Short mmCIF file of N, CA and C in Angstrom, two decimals:
data_model
loop_
_atom_site.label_atom_id
_atom_site.label_comp_id
_atom_site.label_asym_id
_atom_site.label_seq_id
_atom_site.Cartn_x
_atom_site.Cartn_y
_atom_site.Cartn_z
N UNK A 258 -203.58 -224.58 118.00
CA UNK A 258 -204.02 -224.81 116.64
C UNK A 258 -205.12 -225.86 116.66
N UNK A 259 -206.13 -225.62 115.89
CA UNK A 259 -207.16 -226.63 115.69
C UNK A 259 -207.34 -226.77 114.18
N UNK A 260 -206.78 -227.84 113.66
CA UNK A 260 -206.83 -228.09 112.22
C UNK A 260 -208.11 -228.76 111.79
N UNK A 261 -209.05 -228.91 112.71
CA UNK A 261 -210.33 -229.53 112.38
C UNK A 261 -210.45 -230.95 112.88
N UNK A 262 -209.50 -231.38 113.67
CA UNK A 262 -209.51 -232.76 114.13
C UNK A 262 -210.47 -232.96 115.31
N UNK A 263 -210.71 -234.22 115.59
CA UNK A 263 -211.46 -234.60 116.77
C UNK A 263 -210.45 -235.03 117.83
N UNK A 264 -210.79 -234.82 119.09
CA UNK A 264 -209.88 -235.22 120.15
C UNK A 264 -210.16 -236.64 120.63
N UNK A 265 -211.02 -237.37 119.91
CA UNK A 265 -211.37 -238.73 120.32
C UNK A 265 -210.17 -239.68 120.25
N UNK A 266 -209.35 -239.51 119.24
CA UNK A 266 -208.16 -240.37 119.09
C UNK A 266 -207.02 -239.54 118.53
N UNK A 267 -205.79 -239.88 118.89
CA UNK A 267 -204.65 -239.22 118.24
C UNK A 267 -204.41 -239.87 116.88
N UNK A 268 -204.07 -239.08 115.92
CA UNK A 268 -203.74 -239.62 114.60
C UNK A 268 -204.97 -240.05 113.81
N UNK A 269 -204.72 -240.65 112.65
CA UNK A 269 -205.75 -241.16 111.75
C UNK A 269 -206.71 -240.08 111.27
N UNK A 270 -206.25 -238.86 111.18
CA UNK A 270 -207.06 -237.74 110.74
C UNK A 270 -206.14 -236.61 110.31
N UNK A 271 -206.61 -235.38 110.39
CA UNK A 271 -205.75 -234.27 110.00
C UNK A 271 -204.57 -234.15 110.96
N UNK A 272 -203.46 -233.71 110.45
CA UNK A 272 -202.25 -233.50 111.24
C UNK A 272 -201.41 -232.45 110.53
N UNK A 273 -200.43 -231.94 111.21
CA UNK A 273 -199.62 -230.91 110.59
C UNK A 273 -198.22 -230.85 111.15
N UNK A 274 -197.39 -230.08 110.48
CA UNK A 274 -196.03 -229.81 110.94
C UNK A 274 -195.85 -228.30 110.92
N UNK A 275 -195.35 -227.76 112.03
CA UNK A 275 -195.09 -226.32 112.12
C UNK A 275 -193.64 -226.05 111.77
N UNK A 276 -193.44 -225.05 110.91
CA UNK A 276 -192.10 -224.64 110.48
C UNK A 276 -191.89 -223.16 110.81
N UNK A 277 -190.64 -222.80 111.07
CA UNK A 277 -190.29 -221.39 111.22
C UNK A 277 -190.17 -220.78 109.83
N UNK A 278 -190.02 -219.46 109.77
CA UNK A 278 -189.93 -218.79 108.46
C UNK A 278 -188.67 -219.17 107.69
N UNK A 279 -187.63 -219.67 108.39
CA UNK A 279 -186.42 -220.10 107.69
C UNK A 279 -186.46 -221.59 107.34
N UNK A 280 -187.63 -222.23 107.51
CA UNK A 280 -187.79 -223.62 107.10
C UNK A 280 -187.42 -224.64 108.16
N UNK A 281 -187.10 -224.18 109.35
CA UNK A 281 -186.73 -225.10 110.44
C UNK A 281 -187.98 -225.76 111.00
N UNK A 282 -187.96 -227.08 111.11
CA UNK A 282 -189.09 -227.81 111.66
C UNK A 282 -189.19 -227.51 113.16
N UNK A 283 -190.38 -227.09 113.61
CA UNK A 283 -190.57 -226.76 115.01
C UNK A 283 -191.21 -227.92 115.77
N UNK A 284 -192.27 -228.49 115.23
CA UNK A 284 -192.92 -229.63 115.88
C UNK A 284 -194.10 -230.12 115.07
N UNK A 285 -194.53 -231.31 115.39
CA UNK A 285 -195.72 -231.88 114.79
C UNK A 285 -196.96 -231.41 115.54
N UNK A 286 -198.07 -231.33 114.84
CA UNK A 286 -199.34 -230.93 115.45
C UNK A 286 -200.36 -232.02 115.16
N UNK A 287 -201.01 -232.47 116.21
CA UNK A 287 -202.10 -233.43 116.06
C UNK A 287 -203.11 -233.18 117.16
N UNK A 288 -204.16 -233.95 117.21
CA UNK A 288 -205.29 -233.64 118.08
C UNK A 288 -204.94 -233.53 119.55
N UNK A 289 -203.97 -234.26 120.04
CA UNK A 289 -203.62 -234.22 121.45
C UNK A 289 -202.31 -233.46 121.71
N UNK A 290 -201.78 -232.79 120.69
CA UNK A 290 -200.52 -232.04 120.81
C UNK A 290 -200.64 -230.84 119.88
N UNK A 291 -201.31 -229.79 120.36
CA UNK A 291 -201.76 -228.71 119.49
C UNK A 291 -201.02 -227.40 119.64
N UNK A 292 -200.07 -227.29 120.55
CA UNK A 292 -199.43 -225.99 120.77
C UNK A 292 -198.05 -225.91 120.14
N UNK A 293 -197.70 -224.73 119.73
CA UNK A 293 -196.37 -224.43 119.19
C UNK A 293 -195.84 -223.25 119.98
N UNK A 294 -194.67 -223.38 120.55
CA UNK A 294 -194.08 -222.31 121.34
C UNK A 294 -193.10 -221.52 120.49
N UNK A 295 -193.29 -220.21 120.48
CA UNK A 295 -192.37 -219.31 119.78
C UNK A 295 -191.52 -218.60 120.82
N UNK A 296 -190.27 -218.36 120.49
CA UNK A 296 -189.37 -217.70 121.45
C UNK A 296 -189.00 -216.29 121.05
N UNK A 297 -189.54 -215.81 119.96
CA UNK A 297 -189.22 -214.48 119.47
C UNK A 297 -190.47 -213.61 119.55
N UNK A 298 -190.29 -212.29 119.53
CA UNK A 298 -191.45 -211.40 119.58
C UNK A 298 -192.16 -211.31 118.23
N UNK A 299 -191.47 -211.62 117.17
CA UNK A 299 -192.10 -211.68 115.86
C UNK A 299 -192.39 -213.14 115.54
N UNK A 300 -193.60 -213.40 115.12
CA UNK A 300 -194.00 -214.77 114.85
C UNK A 300 -194.27 -214.94 113.37
N UNK A 301 -193.44 -215.73 112.72
CA UNK A 301 -193.67 -216.17 111.35
C UNK A 301 -193.75 -217.68 111.43
N UNK A 302 -194.91 -218.21 111.27
CA UNK A 302 -195.14 -219.64 111.48
C UNK A 302 -195.87 -220.20 110.27
N UNK A 303 -195.39 -221.31 109.79
CA UNK A 303 -196.01 -221.98 108.66
C UNK A 303 -196.45 -223.37 109.10
N UNK A 304 -197.67 -223.72 108.75
CA UNK A 304 -198.21 -225.03 109.09
C UNK A 304 -198.48 -225.79 107.80
N UNK A 305 -197.84 -226.92 107.66
CA UNK A 305 -198.13 -227.82 106.56
C UNK A 305 -199.13 -228.84 107.11
N UNK A 306 -200.35 -228.82 106.60
CA UNK A 306 -201.40 -229.67 107.14
C UNK A 306 -201.80 -230.73 106.12
N UNK A 307 -202.12 -231.90 106.63
CA UNK A 307 -202.58 -233.01 105.80
C UNK A 307 -203.99 -233.39 106.24
N UNK A 308 -204.88 -233.53 105.30
CA UNK A 308 -206.25 -233.91 105.59
C UNK A 308 -206.42 -235.40 105.29
N UNK A 309 -205.97 -236.22 106.19
CA UNK A 309 -206.05 -237.66 105.99
C UNK A 309 -207.45 -238.18 106.30
N UNK A 310 -208.01 -239.03 105.45
CA UNK A 310 -209.30 -239.62 105.79
C UNK A 310 -209.14 -240.54 107.00
N UNK A 311 -210.15 -240.61 107.82
CA UNK A 311 -210.10 -241.41 109.03
C UNK A 311 -210.31 -242.89 108.67
N UNK A 312 -209.20 -243.61 108.53
CA UNK A 312 -209.31 -245.04 108.19
C UNK A 312 -209.46 -245.90 109.43
N UNK A 313 -209.39 -245.29 110.60
CA UNK A 313 -209.50 -246.04 111.85
C UNK A 313 -210.82 -245.75 112.55
N UNK A 314 -211.85 -245.40 111.80
CA UNK A 314 -213.12 -244.99 112.39
C UNK A 314 -213.63 -245.99 113.42
N UNK A 315 -213.60 -247.24 113.11
CA UNK A 315 -214.02 -248.26 114.08
C UNK A 315 -212.88 -249.24 114.33
N UNK A 316 -211.66 -248.77 114.10
CA UNK A 316 -210.43 -249.55 114.24
C UNK A 316 -210.41 -250.79 113.33
N UNK A 317 -211.12 -250.67 112.20
CA UNK A 317 -211.08 -251.76 111.22
C UNK A 317 -210.00 -251.50 110.17
N UNK A 318 -209.55 -250.25 110.04
CA UNK A 318 -208.50 -249.86 109.10
C UNK A 318 -208.80 -250.33 107.68
N UNK A 319 -210.01 -250.04 107.25
CA UNK A 319 -210.42 -250.43 105.90
C UNK A 319 -210.28 -249.23 104.97
N UNK A 320 -210.03 -249.48 103.70
CA UNK A 320 -209.92 -248.38 102.74
C UNK A 320 -211.24 -247.61 102.65
N UNK A 321 -211.13 -246.34 102.30
CA UNK A 321 -212.33 -245.52 102.12
C UNK A 321 -212.38 -245.04 100.68
N UNK A 322 -213.53 -244.53 100.29
CA UNK A 322 -213.68 -243.97 98.94
C UNK A 322 -212.84 -242.71 98.77
N UNK A 323 -212.38 -242.13 99.87
CA UNK A 323 -211.60 -240.90 99.81
C UNK A 323 -210.16 -241.13 99.33
N UNK A 324 -209.73 -242.37 99.25
CA UNK A 324 -208.37 -242.68 98.84
C UNK A 324 -208.15 -242.67 97.34
N UNK A 325 -209.19 -242.49 96.58
CA UNK A 325 -209.09 -242.48 95.12
C UNK A 325 -209.65 -241.16 94.62
N UNK A 326 -208.90 -240.45 93.78
CA UNK A 326 -209.35 -239.16 93.26
C UNK A 326 -210.69 -239.26 92.53
N UNK A 327 -210.94 -240.41 91.91
CA UNK A 327 -212.18 -240.57 91.16
C UNK A 327 -213.40 -240.64 92.07
N UNK A 328 -213.23 -241.05 93.32
CA UNK A 328 -214.38 -241.20 94.23
C UNK A 328 -214.29 -240.29 95.46
N UNK A 329 -213.24 -239.52 95.56
CA UNK A 329 -213.01 -238.73 96.77
C UNK A 329 -214.00 -237.58 96.94
N UNK A 330 -214.48 -237.01 95.87
CA UNK A 330 -215.36 -235.85 95.98
C UNK A 330 -214.57 -234.58 96.20
N UNK A 331 -215.29 -233.47 96.34
CA UNK A 331 -214.63 -232.18 96.47
C UNK A 331 -214.88 -231.50 97.82
N UNK A 332 -215.72 -232.09 98.63
CA UNK A 332 -216.01 -231.49 99.95
C UNK A 332 -214.78 -231.59 100.84
N UNK A 333 -214.45 -230.52 101.53
CA UNK A 333 -213.28 -230.58 102.42
C UNK A 333 -213.53 -231.52 103.60
N UNK A 334 -212.49 -232.27 103.99
CA UNK A 334 -212.60 -233.17 105.14
C UNK A 334 -212.51 -232.39 106.45
N UNK A 335 -211.68 -231.37 106.45
CA UNK A 335 -211.42 -230.61 107.67
C UNK A 335 -211.36 -229.12 107.33
N UNK A 336 -211.53 -228.31 108.34
CA UNK A 336 -211.39 -226.87 108.20
C UNK A 336 -210.56 -226.36 109.37
N UNK A 337 -209.71 -225.37 109.10
CA UNK A 337 -208.98 -224.72 110.18
C UNK A 337 -210.00 -224.02 111.06
N UNK A 338 -210.14 -224.50 112.29
CA UNK A 338 -211.14 -223.93 113.19
C UNK A 338 -210.57 -222.86 114.12
N UNK A 339 -209.29 -222.97 114.44
CA UNK A 339 -208.76 -222.03 115.43
C UNK A 339 -207.25 -221.96 115.33
N UNK A 340 -206.73 -220.74 115.46
CA UNK A 340 -205.29 -220.50 115.56
C UNK A 340 -205.12 -219.30 116.48
N UNK A 341 -204.73 -219.55 117.71
CA UNK A 341 -204.58 -218.50 118.71
C UNK A 341 -203.12 -218.15 118.92
N UNK A 342 -202.88 -216.90 119.23
CA UNK A 342 -201.56 -216.43 119.63
C UNK A 342 -201.71 -215.86 121.04
N UNK A 343 -200.86 -216.31 121.93
CA UNK A 343 -200.92 -215.83 123.32
C UNK A 343 -199.51 -215.53 123.81
N UNK A 344 -199.40 -214.56 124.66
CA UNK A 344 -198.13 -214.21 125.27
C UNK A 344 -198.09 -214.83 126.65
N UNK A 345 -197.10 -215.69 126.90
CA UNK A 345 -196.96 -216.35 128.19
C UNK A 345 -196.10 -215.48 129.10
N UNK A 346 -196.67 -215.08 130.20
CA UNK A 346 -195.93 -214.35 131.22
C UNK A 346 -195.31 -215.40 132.13
N UNK A 347 -193.98 -215.47 132.15
CA UNK A 347 -193.32 -216.55 132.89
C UNK A 347 -193.53 -216.43 134.40
N UNK A 348 -193.66 -215.22 134.92
CA UNK A 348 -193.92 -215.09 136.36
C UNK A 348 -195.29 -215.65 136.72
N UNK A 349 -196.29 -215.36 135.90
CA UNK A 349 -197.64 -215.88 136.15
C UNK A 349 -197.65 -217.39 135.94
N UNK A 350 -196.94 -217.87 134.92
CA UNK A 350 -196.83 -219.31 134.67
C UNK A 350 -196.20 -220.01 135.87
N UNK A 351 -195.10 -219.47 136.36
CA UNK A 351 -194.43 -220.06 137.52
C UNK A 351 -195.32 -220.03 138.76
N UNK A 352 -196.04 -218.94 138.95
CA UNK A 352 -196.98 -218.85 140.07
C UNK A 352 -198.04 -219.94 139.97
N UNK A 353 -198.57 -220.14 138.79
CA UNK A 353 -199.58 -221.18 138.59
C UNK A 353 -199.01 -222.56 138.90
N UNK A 354 -197.79 -222.83 138.45
CA UNK A 354 -197.18 -224.14 138.71
C UNK A 354 -196.93 -224.34 140.20
N UNK A 355 -196.49 -223.28 140.90
CA UNK A 355 -196.30 -223.37 142.35
C UNK A 355 -197.62 -223.68 143.05
N UNK A 356 -198.66 -222.98 142.65
CA UNK A 356 -199.98 -223.16 143.27
C UNK A 356 -200.48 -224.59 143.05
N UNK A 357 -200.39 -225.08 141.83
CA UNK A 357 -200.86 -226.43 141.52
C UNK A 357 -200.06 -227.47 142.33
N UNK A 358 -198.75 -227.28 142.40
CA UNK A 358 -197.90 -228.23 143.13
C UNK A 358 -198.20 -228.22 144.62
N UNK A 359 -198.26 -227.02 145.19
CA UNK A 359 -198.51 -226.94 146.63
C UNK A 359 -199.91 -227.43 146.99
N UNK A 360 -200.90 -227.09 146.18
CA UNK A 360 -202.25 -227.56 146.47
C UNK A 360 -202.34 -229.07 146.32
N UNK A 361 -201.64 -229.63 145.34
CA UNK A 361 -201.61 -231.08 145.19
C UNK A 361 -200.97 -231.76 146.39
N UNK A 362 -199.87 -231.19 146.88
CA UNK A 362 -199.22 -231.74 148.07
C UNK A 362 -200.15 -231.64 149.27
N UNK A 363 -200.80 -230.48 149.42
CA UNK A 363 -201.72 -230.28 150.54
C UNK A 363 -202.83 -231.34 150.54
N UNK A 364 -203.36 -231.63 149.38
CA UNK A 364 -204.45 -232.60 149.28
C UNK A 364 -203.99 -234.03 149.61
N UNK A 365 -202.72 -234.31 149.39
CA UNK A 365 -202.20 -235.66 149.65
C UNK A 365 -201.82 -235.88 151.12
N UNK A 366 -201.56 -234.80 151.84
CA UNK A 366 -201.17 -234.93 153.24
C UNK A 366 -202.37 -235.28 154.11
N UNK A 367 -202.15 -236.04 155.18
CA UNK A 367 -203.24 -236.33 156.12
C UNK A 367 -203.79 -235.02 156.70
N UNK A 368 -205.10 -234.96 156.90
CA UNK A 368 -205.74 -233.71 157.34
C UNK A 368 -205.23 -233.22 158.70
N UNK A 369 -204.74 -234.11 159.54
CA UNK A 369 -204.25 -233.70 160.86
C UNK A 369 -202.80 -233.23 160.86
N UNK A 370 -202.12 -233.36 159.73
CA UNK A 370 -200.70 -232.99 159.70
C UNK A 370 -200.54 -231.47 159.62
N UNK A 371 -199.73 -230.87 160.50
CA UNK A 371 -199.54 -229.41 160.51
C UNK A 371 -199.03 -228.84 159.18
N UNK A 372 -198.25 -229.60 158.46
CA UNK A 372 -197.70 -229.12 157.17
C UNK A 372 -198.84 -228.74 156.22
N UNK A 373 -199.94 -229.46 156.29
CA UNK A 373 -201.09 -229.18 155.43
C UNK A 373 -201.63 -227.77 155.72
N UNK A 374 -201.75 -227.43 156.99
CA UNK A 374 -202.24 -226.10 157.37
C UNK A 374 -201.23 -225.01 156.97
N UNK A 375 -199.94 -225.30 157.08
CA UNK A 375 -198.92 -224.33 156.68
C UNK A 375 -199.04 -224.01 155.19
N UNK A 376 -199.23 -225.04 154.39
CA UNK A 376 -199.37 -224.84 152.95
C UNK A 376 -200.62 -224.03 152.65
N UNK A 377 -201.72 -224.34 153.30
CA UNK A 377 -202.96 -223.61 153.07
C UNK A 377 -202.79 -222.13 153.45
N UNK A 378 -202.13 -221.85 154.55
CA UNK A 378 -201.88 -220.45 154.95
C UNK A 378 -201.01 -219.73 153.92
N UNK A 379 -200.00 -220.42 153.42
CA UNK A 379 -199.14 -219.81 152.40
C UNK A 379 -199.92 -219.50 151.13
N UNK A 380 -200.78 -220.41 150.71
CA UNK A 380 -201.61 -220.17 149.52
C UNK A 380 -202.56 -219.00 149.76
N UNK A 381 -203.15 -218.92 150.93
CA UNK A 381 -204.04 -217.80 151.25
C UNK A 381 -203.26 -216.49 151.26
N UNK A 382 -202.05 -216.49 151.80
CA UNK A 382 -201.23 -215.29 151.84
C UNK A 382 -200.88 -214.84 150.42
N UNK A 383 -200.58 -215.79 149.58
CA UNK A 383 -200.28 -215.46 148.18
C UNK A 383 -201.47 -214.77 147.53
N UNK A 384 -202.66 -215.30 147.74
CA UNK A 384 -203.86 -214.69 147.16
C UNK A 384 -204.10 -213.29 147.71
N UNK A 385 -203.76 -213.08 148.97
CA UNK A 385 -203.89 -211.74 149.56
C UNK A 385 -202.97 -210.74 148.87
N UNK A 386 -201.81 -211.18 148.44
CA UNK A 386 -200.84 -210.28 147.81
C UNK A 386 -201.11 -210.04 146.33
N UNK A 387 -201.88 -210.91 145.71
CA UNK A 387 -202.16 -210.75 144.28
C UNK A 387 -203.25 -209.72 144.05
N UNK A 388 -203.02 -208.86 143.08
CA UNK A 388 -204.03 -207.90 142.67
C UNK A 388 -204.73 -208.49 141.45
N UNK A 389 -206.03 -208.77 141.55
CA UNK A 389 -206.73 -209.39 140.40
C UNK A 389 -206.72 -208.52 139.15
N UNK A 390 -206.51 -207.22 139.33
CA UNK A 390 -206.43 -206.33 138.17
C UNK A 390 -205.01 -206.21 137.62
N UNK A 391 -204.04 -206.79 138.33
CA UNK A 391 -202.64 -206.75 137.89
C UNK A 391 -201.91 -208.00 138.37
N UNK A 392 -202.37 -209.15 137.93
CA UNK A 392 -201.75 -210.41 138.34
C UNK A 392 -200.30 -210.46 137.89
N UNK A 393 -200.04 -210.04 136.67
CA UNK A 393 -198.67 -210.06 136.15
C UNK A 393 -197.74 -209.19 137.00
N UNK A 394 -198.22 -208.05 137.45
CA UNK A 394 -197.39 -207.15 138.23
C UNK A 394 -197.20 -207.56 139.68
N UNK A 395 -198.07 -208.44 140.18
CA UNK A 395 -197.98 -208.84 141.59
C UNK A 395 -197.62 -210.32 141.77
N UNK A 396 -197.45 -211.05 140.67
CA UNK A 396 -197.15 -212.49 140.75
C UNK A 396 -195.83 -212.75 141.46
N UNK A 397 -194.80 -211.99 141.15
CA UNK A 397 -193.50 -212.20 141.76
C UNK A 397 -193.55 -211.99 143.27
N UNK A 398 -194.24 -210.96 143.72
CA UNK A 398 -194.36 -210.71 145.16
C UNK A 398 -195.12 -211.84 145.85
N UNK A 399 -196.16 -212.32 145.22
CA UNK A 399 -196.93 -213.42 145.78
C UNK A 399 -196.10 -214.69 145.90
N UNK A 400 -195.32 -214.97 144.88
CA UNK A 400 -194.46 -216.16 144.92
C UNK A 400 -193.38 -216.01 145.98
N UNK A 401 -192.73 -214.87 146.02
CA UNK A 401 -191.57 -214.68 146.89
C UNK A 401 -191.94 -214.79 148.36
N UNK A 402 -193.00 -214.14 148.78
CA UNK A 402 -193.33 -214.15 150.21
C UNK A 402 -194.11 -215.38 150.62
N UNK A 403 -195.08 -215.78 149.85
CA UNK A 403 -195.96 -216.86 150.26
C UNK A 403 -195.35 -218.24 150.10
N UNK A 404 -194.79 -218.50 148.94
CA UNK A 404 -194.32 -219.84 148.68
C UNK A 404 -192.99 -220.13 149.40
N UNK A 405 -192.27 -219.07 149.74
CA UNK A 405 -191.06 -219.28 150.54
C UNK A 405 -191.46 -219.80 151.93
N UNK A 406 -192.55 -219.27 152.46
CA UNK A 406 -193.03 -219.72 153.77
C UNK A 406 -193.51 -221.16 153.73
N UNK A 407 -194.02 -221.60 152.60
CA UNK A 407 -194.56 -222.96 152.49
C UNK A 407 -193.48 -224.01 152.30
N UNK A 408 -192.31 -223.59 151.88
CA UNK A 408 -191.25 -224.56 151.57
C UNK A 408 -190.58 -225.02 152.78
#
């Protein structure tokens, strides 16, 4: 979700709360915490958004003309810029987390340590097993054979 905020600072601007269709609070939304996870195949999501004037522009926390209806004006402070829906494939997600973890470990190991080469070979083997046209269909095979060897 992008409610129109800037990512320069958390808070002191637009923010929102995501609710399910039955009124259950799901989570708060702000510039550095923008995702809402749904667990059902049908998505009914309601966002209550607040367009707060930025009173912390220079961290002086001074009142603005926007705090009074007589001087606030009618121009919108923020606009909904983006609301994406994506389906997370857990096998691909797990594969990505394995790759990031193993590559991070590989980078931390001394270059002369054999474990580093073992991890690199396992990562290469995983890539050999992945079909770029069907990552979702080949992710499990890549994880099972390659990352088992690296562990």
